[in-house]
Amino acid sequence: MKQFIAFVRKEFYHILRDKRTLLILIGMPIVQIILFGFAISTEVKNVQTAILVSSTDTDTRYLIDRIDANEYFTVKYIVHSPEELEVLFRKNKIELAIAFPPDFNRQRFDTEQIQIIADATDPNLALTRSSYASGIIRTAQATLADAGKVHPSLLVRNRLLYNPQMKSAYNFVPGVMGLILMLICAMMTSISIVREKETGTMELLLVSPVHPFLVILSKAVPYFALSVLNLTTILLLSVFVLDVPVAGNLSSLLGVSLLFIFVSLALGLLISCLTRTQVAALLVSAMVLMIPTIILSGIIFPIGSMLPILQGLSCLIPARWYVSIVRKLMIEGVPLAYVWQEVSVLLLMGILLTGLTIRKFNNRLE
């Protein structure tokens, strides 16, 4: 244990002596959470949609078919009660719902309302989705009205869930949290073991009596502590500067965030074991982590609008699962049980990455 504590202390000294590293670790998260906490325009495609109807008559079926036939929407569920819709939204199985009034074709000469319900955790997407759905319904309504089946007084009303004020920070704060923690943890730890190789101190590690797992752990502990500080800073700025509430359980959010930090650190240490220079480690981190994380994690571009092959590749990005969890826990306020699949994926990634890192480090010892 004394040797392990000595390794941890040495790693802290390395970090504290390097002012540029400290600036990146402490300064960059603050700047990014402020700069990226605002709106970025996005596009819509393949929106997972549910239909709420009391009875499926001819006119309702026509409108549903028109919605499902459009490339922007995919009707996944047809339900008959608001409670079923609420469950689908909370489980993140749908992104938009269309609620038809009771006896749609029988009471057509009254002023009826079709309600469009959108998940507004991403306000730009919610507005775009609602607008597209309204346009499709109004076009289909005009066709039915010409045929004398639906009265022109039919209204379409929008309702936005989770973010009725349409604040863009509600969407991008979870995304930026994932981006910052991934880059800070992975990029900084990716140079930790490589630095030992370049400075010629790797031999001291190889002949030390400390188990390889503890050597790797000692490299991760300082960055884990700094990442916890970053996480605290991000949450405080999100709540008190950007006015983004923590609607769900704070303990669950912190626990999942610590798990994501662990996964990111393990990924950075694996990169450090695979590369020979700090420059190479940073380049690999930037190319393998930064660009895919920005593009494939759902921070900017909706994953449902991507090609199937890109959706498959996005499953390999840890930030994709973390961003999804944060949106559900922080913005939607769902319980932890609703994100068990995402948590399981992150846990599996952490175990696999740690195992690969230890195996690669052991190979170098041999």
CSV table of C-alpha atoms in Angstrom, one decimal:
chain,number,residue,atom,x,y,z
A,1,MET,CA,0.0,0.0,0.0
A,2,LYS,CA,2.9,2.4,0.7
A,3,GLN,CA,4.3,1.8,-2.7
A,4,PHE,CA,0.9,2.4,-4.3
A,5,ILE,CA,0.5,5.7,-2.4
A,6,ALA,CA,3.9,6.7,-3.5
A,7,PHE,CA,3.0,6.1,-7.1
A,8,VAL,CA,-0.2,8.2,-6.7
A,9,ARG,CA,1.7,11.0,-5.1
A,10,LYS,CA,4.3,11.0,-7.9
A,11,GLU,CA,1.6,11.2,-10.5
A,12,PHE,CA,0.0,14.2,-8.7
A,13,TYR,CA,3.4,15.9,-8.7
A,14,HIS,CA,3.7,15.4,-12.4
A,15,ILE,CA,0.3,17.0,-13.0
A,16,LEU,CA,0.8,19.9,-10.6
A,17,ARG,CA,4.2,20.8,-12.1
A,18,ASP,CA,2.8,21.0,-15.6
A,19,LYS,CA,0.9,24.3,-15.8
A,20,ARG,CA,-0.4,23.6,-19.3
A,21,THR,CA,-1.9,20.3,-18.2
A,22,LEU,CA,-3.6,22.0,-15.3
A,23,LEU,CA,-4.9,24.7,-17.6
A,24,ILE,CA,-6.5,22.0,-19.8
A,25,LEU,CA,-7.8,20.0,-16.9
A,26,ILE,CA,-9.4,22.9,-15.0
A,27,GLY,CA,-9.8,25.7,-17.5
A,28,MET,CA,-11.1,23.9,-20.6
A,29,PRO,CA,-14.2,22.4,-19.0
A,30,ILE,CA,-15.3,25.8,-17.7
A,31,VAL,CA,-14.9,27.4,-21.1
A,32,GLN,CA,-16.5,24.6,-23.0
A,33,ILE,CA,-19.6,24.3,-20.8
A,34,ILE,CA,-20.2,28.0,-21.2
A,35,LEU,CA,-19.5,28.1,-25.0
A,36,PHE,CA,-21.3,24.9,-26.0
A,37,GLY,CA,-24.3,25.4,-23.7
A,38,PHE,CA,-26.2,27.1,-26.5
A,39,ALA,CA,-28.2,26.0,-29.5
A,40,ILE,CA,-26.9,24.2,-32.5
A,41,SER,CA,-29.2,23.5,-35.4
A,42,THR,CA,-30.0,19.9,-36.2
A,43,GLU,CA,-31.9,17.9,-38.8
A,44,VAL,CA,-34.7,15.4,-38.4
A,45,LYS,CA,-35.2,11.9,-39.8
A,46,ASN,CA,-36.7,8.6,-38.7
A,47,VAL,CA,-38.5,10.0,-35.7
A,48,GLN,CA,-39.8,7.2,-33.4
A,49,THR,CA,-43.5,8.0,-33.2
A,50,ALA,CA,-46.6,6.8,-31.2
A,51,ILE,CA,-50.2,7.3,-32.1
A,52,LEU,CA,-52.9,7.7,-29.4
A,53,VAL,CA,-56.4,6.8,-30.6
A,54,SER,CA,-59.6,5.7,-29.0
A,55,SER,CA,-60.7,3.8,-32.1
A,56,THR,CA,-59.0,3.2,-35.5
A,57,ASP,CA,-61.6,4.4,-38.0
A,58,THR,CA,-61.1,5.1,-41.7
A,59,ASP,CA,-60.1,8.7,-41.5
A,60,THR,CA,-57.8,8.1,-38.6
A,61,ARG,CA,-56.2,5.2,-40.4
A,62,TYR,CA,-55.6,7.5,-43.4
A,63,LEU,CA,-53.9,10.1,-41.3
A,64,ILE,CA,-51.7,7.5,-39.6
A,65,ASP,CA,-50.7,6.0,-42.9
A,66,ARG,CA,-49.7,9.4,-44.3
A,67,ILE,CA,-47.5,10.1,-41.2
A,68,ASP,CA,-45.9,6.6,-41.4
A,69,ALA,CA,-45.3,6.9,-45.1
A,70,ASN,CA,-43.2,10.1,-44.7
A,71,GLU,CA,-39.5,9.6,-44.4
A,72,TYR,CA,-39.3,11.8,-41.3
A,73,PHE,CA,-41.5,9.6,-39.1
A,74,THR,CA,-41.8,5.9,-38.2
A,75,VAL,CA,-44.9,4.9,-36.4
A,76,LYS,CA,-43.8,2.3,-33.8
A,77,TYR,CA,-46.7,2.2,-31.4
A,78,ILE,CA,-50.5,2.7,-31.5
A,79,VAL,CA,-51.8,3.1,-28.0
A,80,HIS,CA,-55.2,3.8,-26.4
A,81,SER,CA,-54.4,5.7,-23.2
A,82,PRO,CA,-52.3,8.7,-22.1
A,83,GLU,CA,-50.6,6.5,-19.5
A,84,GLU,CA,-49.2,4.2,-22.2
A,85,LEU,CA,-47.8,7.3,-23.9
A,86,GLU,CA,-46.1,8.5,-20.7
A,87,VAL,CA,-44.4,5.1,-20.2
A,88,LEU,CA,-43.1,5.1,-23.8
A,89,PHE,CA,-41.7,8.7,-23.3
A,90,ARG,CA,-40.1,7.9,-20.0
A,91,LYS,CA,-38.5,4.7,-21.4
A,92,ASN,CA,-37.2,6.8,-24.3
A,93,LYS,CA,-38.9,4.5,-26.8
A,94,ILE,CA,-40.5,7.4,-28.7
A,95,GLU,CA,-39.6,10.9,-29.5
A,96,LEU,CA,-43.0,12.2,-30.7
A,97,ALA,CA,-46.7,11.3,-30.1
A,98,ILE,CA,-49.8,12.3,-32.0
A,99,ALA,CA,-53.1,12.1,-30.0
A,100,PHE,CA,-56.3,12.0,-32.0
A,101,PRO,CA,-59.6,13.2,-30.4
A,102,PRO,CA,-62.2,10.6,-29.5
A,103,ASP,CA,-64.7,9.6,-32.2
A,104,PHE,CA,-62.6,11.5,-34.8
A,105,ASN,CA,-64.8,10.8,-37.8
A,106,ARG,CA,-68.2,11.0,-36.0
A,107,GLN,CA,-67.8,14.5,-34.5
A,108,ARG,CA,-66.1,16.0,-37.5
A,109,PHE,CA,-68.3,19.1,-37.5
A,110,ASP,CA,-67.2,20.2,-34.1
A,111,THR,CA,-63.9,22.0,-33.5
A,112,GLU,CA,-61.6,19.1,-32.7
A,113,GLN,CA,-58.0,19.1,-31.8
A,114,ILE,CA,-55.2,16.8,-32.8
A,115,GLN,CA,-52.4,17.1,-30.2
A,116,ILE,CA,-48.7,16.7,-31.1
A,117,ILE,CA,-46.6,15.8,-28.1
A,118,ALA,CA,-42.8,16.1,-28.5
A,119,ASP,CA,-39.8,15.3,-26.3
A,120,ALA,CA,-38.3,18.8,-25.8
A,121,THR,CA,-35.1,17.7,-24.1
A,122,ASP,CA,-33.7,18.7,-27.4
A,123,PRO,CA,-35.7,21.9,-28.1
A,124,ASN,CA,-34.5,22.4,-31.7
A,125,LEU,CA,-35.4,18.9,-32.7
A,126,ALA,CA,-38.8,19.1,-30.8
A,127,LEU,CA,-39.8,22.2,-32.8
A,128,THR,CA,-38.7,20.7,-36.1
A,129,ARG,CA,-40.4,17.4,-35.4
A,130,SER,CA,-43.6,19.1,-34.3
A,131,SER,CA,-43.5,21.4,-37.4
A,132,TYR,CA,-43.0,18.5,-39.8
A,133,ALA,CA,-45.8,16.5,-38.2
A,134,SER,CA,-48.2,19.5,-38.2
A,135,GLY,CA,-47.5,20.0,-41.9
A,136,ILE,CA,-48.2,16.4,-42.8
A,137,ILE,CA,-51.4,16.3,-40.8
A,138,ARG,CA,-52.7,19.6,-42.3
A,139,THR,CA,-52.0,18.3,-45.8
A,140,ALA,CA,-53.8,15.1,-45.1
A,141,GLN,CA,-56.6,17.1,-43.4
A,142,ALA,CA,-57.0,19.2,-46.5
A,143,THR,CA,-57.4,16.1,-48.6
A,144,LEU,CA,-60.1,14.7,-46.3
A,145,ALA,CA,-61.8,18.1,-46.1
A,146,ASP,CA,-62.0,18.2,-50.0
A,147,ALA,CA,-63.7,14.8,-49.8
A,148,GLY,CA,-66.1,16.1,-47.2
A,149,LYS,CA,-64.8,13.7,-44.5
A,150,VAL,CA,-63.2,16.2,-42.1
A,151,HIS,CA,-64.3,19.7,-41.3
A,152,PRO,CA,-61.7,22.4,-42.0
A,153,SER,CA,-62.0,23.7,-38.4
A,154,LEU,CA,-59.9,20.8,-37.1
A,155,LEU,CA,-57.0,22.2,-35.0
A,156,VAL,CA,-53.5,20.9,-34.5
A,157,ARG,CA,-52.0,21.8,-31.1
A,158,ASN,CA,-48.4,21.2,-30.0
A,159,ARG,CA,-47.3,20.2,-26.5
A,160,LEU,CA,-43.6,20.1,-25.5
A,161,LEU,CA,-42.5,17.7,-22.7
A,162,TYR,CA,-39.6,18.2,-20.2
A,163,ASN,CA,-38.6,21.5,-21.6
A,164,PRO,CA,-41.6,23.8,-22.3
A,165,GLN,CA,-39.4,26.9,-22.2
A,166,MET,CA,-37.5,25.6,-25.2
A,167,LYS,CA,-34.1,26.3,-23.6
A,168,SER,CA,-31.3,24.9,-25.8
A,169,ALA,CA,-29.0,24.3,-22.8
A,170,TYR,CA,-31.3,21.5,-21.7
A,171,ASN,CA,-30.0,19.5,-24.7
A,172,PHE,CA,-26.4,20.5,-25.0
A,173,VAL,CA,-25.4,20.4,-21.3
A,174,PRO,CA,-25.7,16.6,-21.2
A,175,GLY,CA,-23.8,16.4,-24.5
A,176,VAL,CA,-21.0,18.7,-23.4
A,177,MET,CA,-20.7,16.8,-20.1
A,178,GLY,CA,-20.0,13.6,-22.0
A,179,LEU,CA,-17.6,15.4,-24.4
A,180,ILE,CA,-15.6,17.1,-21.7
A,181,LEU,CA,-15.3,14.1,-19.4
A,182,MET,CA,-14.4,11.8,-22.3
A,183,LEU,CA,-11.7,14.1,-23.7
A,184,ILE,CA,-10.3,15.2,-20.3
A,185,CYS,CA,-10.1,11.7,-18.9
A,186,ALA,CA,-9.0,9.8,-21.9
A,187,MET,CA,-6.6,12.4,-23.5
A,188,MET,CA,-4.8,13.2,-20.2
A,189,THR,CA,-4.4,9.6,-19.1
A,190,SER,CA,-3.4,8.5,-22.6
A,191,ILE,CA,0.0,10.3,-22.1
A,192,SER,CA,0.6,9.1,-18.5
A,193,ILE,CA,2.4,5.8,-19.3
A,194,VAL,CA,3.8,7.1,-22.5
A,195,ARG,CA,5.5,9.9,-20.5
A,196,GLU,CA,7.3,7.3,-18.4
A,197,LYS,CA,8.6,5.7,-21.6
A,198,GLU,CA,9.9,9.0,-23.0
A,199,THR,CA,11.5,10.2,-19.7
A,200,GLY,CA,13.2,6.8,-19.2
A,201,THR,CA,11.4,6.0,-15.9
A,202,MET,CA,9.5,3.1,-17.2
A,203,GLU,CA,12.3,0.7,-16.1
A,204,LEU,CA,11.6,1.8,-12.5
A,205,LEU,CA,8.0,0.8,-12.9
A,206,LEU,CA,8.9,-2.5,-14.4
A,207,VAL,CA,11.2,-3.5,-11.6
A,208,SER,CA,9.0,-2.1,-8.8
A,209,PRO,CA,7.4,-4.7,-6.4
A,210,VAL,CA,4.0,-3.1,-7.1
A,211,HIS,CA,1.5,-5.3,-9.0
A,212,PRO,CA,0.8,-4.1,-12.6
A,213,PHE,CA,-2.8,-3.5,-11.7
A,214,LEU,CA,-1.8,-1.1,-8.9
A,215,VAL,CA,0.6,0.7,-11.2
A,216,ILE,CA,-2.1,1.3,-13.7
A,217,LEU,CA,-4.5,2.3,-10.9
A,218,SER,CA,-2.0,4.8,-9.5
A,219,LYS,CA,-1.9,6.4,-12.9
A,220,ALA,CA,-5.7,6.8,-12.9
A,221,VAL,CA,-6.4,8.0,-9.4
A,222,PRO,CA,-5.1,11.6,-9.8
A,223,TYR,CA,-7.1,12.0,-13.0
A,224,PHE,CA,-10.1,10.5,-11.4
A,225,ALA,CA,-9.9,13.0,-8.6
A,226,LEU,CA,-9.6,15.9,-11.1
A,227,SER,CA,-12.4,14.6,-13.2
A,228,VAL,CA,-14.7,14.5,-10.1
A,229,LEU,CA,-13.8,18.2,-9.6
A,230,ASN,CA,-14.6,18.8,-13.3
A,231,LEU,CA,-17.9,17.0,-12.9
A,232,THR,CA,-18.8,19.1,-9.8
A,233,THR,CA,-17.9,22.3,-11.7
A,234,ILE,CA,-20.0,21.4,-14.7
A,235,LEU,CA,-23.0,20.6,-12.6
A,236,LEU,CA,-22.8,23.8,-10.7
A,237,LEU,CA,-22.4,25.9,-13.8
A,238,SER,CA,-25.3,24.0,-15.5
A,239,VAL,CA,-27.6,24.6,-12.6
A,240,PHE,CA,-26.6,28.2,-11.5
A,241,VAL,CA,-25.4,29.7,-14.8
A,242,LEU,CA,-27.3,27.9,-17.5
A,243,ASP,CA,-30.5,27.3,-15.4
A,244,VAL,CA,-30.6,23.6,-16.3
A,245,PRO,CA,-32.3,21.7,-13.4
A,246,VAL,CA,-31.5,18.3,-12.1
A,247,ALA,CA,-35.0,16.8,-12.4
A,248,GLY,CA,-34.0,13.3,-11.4
A,249,ASN,CA,-32.1,11.7,-8.5
A,250,LEU,CA,-28.7,13.5,-8.0
A,251,SER,CA,-27.1,10.5,-6.4
A,252,SER,CA,-27.9,8.4,-9.5
A,253,LEU,CA,-26.6,11.0,-11.8
A,254,LEU,CA,-23.3,11.3,-9.8
A,255,GLY,CA,-23.0,7.5,-9.7
A,256,VAL,CA,-23.4,7.1,-13.4
A,257,SER,CA,-21.0,10.0,-14.1
A,258,LEU,CA,-18.3,8.3,-11.9
A,259,LEU,CA,-18.8,5.1,-13.9
A,260,PHE,CA,-18.4,7.0,-17.2
A,261,ILE,CA,-15.2,8.7,-15.8
A,262,PHE,CA,-13.9,5.2,-15.0
A,263,VAL,CA,-14.6,4.0,-18.5
A,264,SER,CA,-12.9,7.1,-20.0
A,265,LEU,CA,-9.8,6.7,-17.8
A,266,ALA,CA,-9.6,3.0,-18.8
A,267,LEU,CA,-9.8,3.9,-22.5
A,268,GLY,CA,-7.0,6.5,-22.1
A,269,LEU,CA,-4.8,4.1,-20.3
A,270,LEU,CA,-5.2,1.5,-23.0
A,271,ILE,CA,-4.2,4.1,-25.6
A,272,SER,CA,-1.2,4.9,-23.4
A,273,CYS,CA,-0.1,1.3,-23.4
A,274,LEU,CA,-0.5,1.0,-27.2
A,275,THR,CA,1.5,4.1,-28.2
A,276,ARG,CA,5.1,5.0,-27.8
A,277,THR,CA,5.2,8.8,-27.7
A,278,GLN,CA,3.1,11.5,-26.1
A,279,VAL,CA,2.4,13.1,-29.5
A,280,ALA,CA,1.2,9.8,-30.9
A,281,ALA,CA,-1.0,9.3,-27.9
A,282,LEU,CA,-2.6,12.7,-28.2
A,283,LEU,CA,-3.2,12.2,-32.0
A,284,VAL,CA,-4.8,8.8,-31.4
A,285,SER,CA,-6.9,10.3,-28.7
A,286,ALA,CA,-8.0,13.1,-30.9
A,287,MET,CA,-8.7,11.0,-33.9
A,288,VAL,CA,-10.2,8.0,-32.2
A,289,LEU,CA,-12.1,9.9,-29.4
A,290,MET,CA,-12.8,13.5,-30.3
A,291,ILE,CA,-14.2,13.3,-33.8
A,292,PRO,CA,-16.3,10.1,-33.2
A,293,THR,CA,-17.6,11.4,-29.9
A,294,ILE,CA,-18.7,14.7,-31.5
A,295,ILE,CA,-20.3,13.1,-34.5
A,296,LEU,CA,-21.6,9.7,-33.3
A,297,SER,CA,-22.7,10.3,-29.7
A,298,GLY,CA,-25.9,12.2,-30.5
A,299,ILE,CA,-24.5,15.5,-29.1
A,300,ILE,CA,-25.1,17.4,-32.4
A,301,PHE,CA,-26.5,14.9,-34.9
A,302,PRO,CA,-29.5,12.7,-33.9
A,303,ILE,CA,-28.5,9.0,-34.0
A,304,GLY,CA,-31.8,8.0,-35.5
A,305,SER,CA,-31.1,10.1,-38.6
A,306,MET,CA,-27.8,8.3,-39.3
A,307,LEU,CA,-27.1,5.4,-41.7
A,308,PRO,CA,-27.5,2.0,-40.0
A,309,ILE,CA,-23.8,1.4,-40.2
A,310,LEU,CA,-23.1,4.6,-38.4
A,311,GLN,CA,-25.7,3.8,-35.8
A,312,GLY,CA,-23.9,0.5,-35.2
A,313,LEU,CA,-20.5,2.3,-34.8
A,314,SER,CA,-22.1,4.8,-32.4
A,315,CYS,CA,-22.8,1.9,-30.0
A,316,LEU,CA,-19.0,1.6,-29.5
A,317,ILE,CA,-18.8,5.2,-28.3
A,318,PRO,CA,-19.1,5.4,-24.5
A,319,ALA,CA,-20.3,9.0,-24.6
A,320,ARG,CA,-23.4,7.9,-26.7
A,321,TRP,CA,-24.6,5.9,-23.7
A,322,TYR,CA,-23.6,8.5,-21.1
A,323,VAL,CA,-25.3,11.4,-22.9
A,324,SER,CA,-28.5,9.3,-23.2
A,325,ILE,CA,-28.4,8.5,-19.4
A,326,VAL,CA,-27.8,12.1,-18.4
A,327,ARG,CA,-30.7,13.4,-20.6
A,328,LYS,CA,-33.0,10.9,-18.9
A,329,LEU,CA,-31.8,11.4,-15.3
A,330,MET,CA,-31.1,15.1,-15.4
A,331,ILE,CA,-33.7,16.5,-17.8
A,332,GLU,CA,-36.6,13.9,-17.9
A,333,GLY,CA,-36.2,13.0,-14.2
A,334,VAL,CA,-36.8,9.2,-14.8
A,335,PRO,CA,-35.6,6.7,-12.1
A,336,LEU,CA,-32.4,4.8,-12.5
A,337,ALA,CA,-34.3,1.6,-13.4
A,338,TYR,CA,-35.2,3.2,-16.8
A,339,VAL,CA,-31.5,3.4,-17.8
A,340,TRP,CA,-30.3,0.0,-16.7
A,341,GLN,CA,-29.4,-1.0,-20.3
A,342,GLU,CA,-27.1,2.0,-20.8
A,343,VAL,CA,-25.5,1.5,-17.4
A,344,SER,CA,-24.9,-2.1,-18.2
A,345,VAL,CA,-23.2,-1.2,-21.5
A,346,LEU,CA,-20.9,1.3,-19.7
A,347,LEU,CA,-20.1,-1.2,-17.0
A,348,LEU,CA,-19.2,-3.9,-19.6
A,349,MET,CA,-17.0,-1.4,-21.5
A,350,GLY,CA,-15.2,-0.5,-18.3
A,351,ILE,CA,-14.4,-4.1,-17.5
A,352,LEU,CA,-13.3,-4.9,-21.0
A,353,LEU,CA,-11.1,-1.8,-21.3
A,354,THR,CA,-9.5,-2.4,-17.9
A,355,GLY,CA,-8.8,-6.1,-18.7
A,356,LEU,CA,-7.2,-5.2,-22.1
A,357,THR,CA,-5.0,-2.5,-20.4
A,358,ILE,CA,-3.7,-4.9,-17.8
A,359,ARG,CA,-3.1,-7.6,-20.4
A,360,LYS,CA,-1.2,-5.2,-22.6
A,361,PHE,CA,0.9,-3.8,-19.7
A,362,ASN,CA,1.7,-7.4,-18.6
A,363,ASN,CA,2.9,-8.2,-22.1
A,364,ARG,CA,5.3,-5.3,-21.9
A,365,LEU,CA,6.6,-6.7,-18.6
A,366,GLU,CA,7.4,-9.9,-20.3
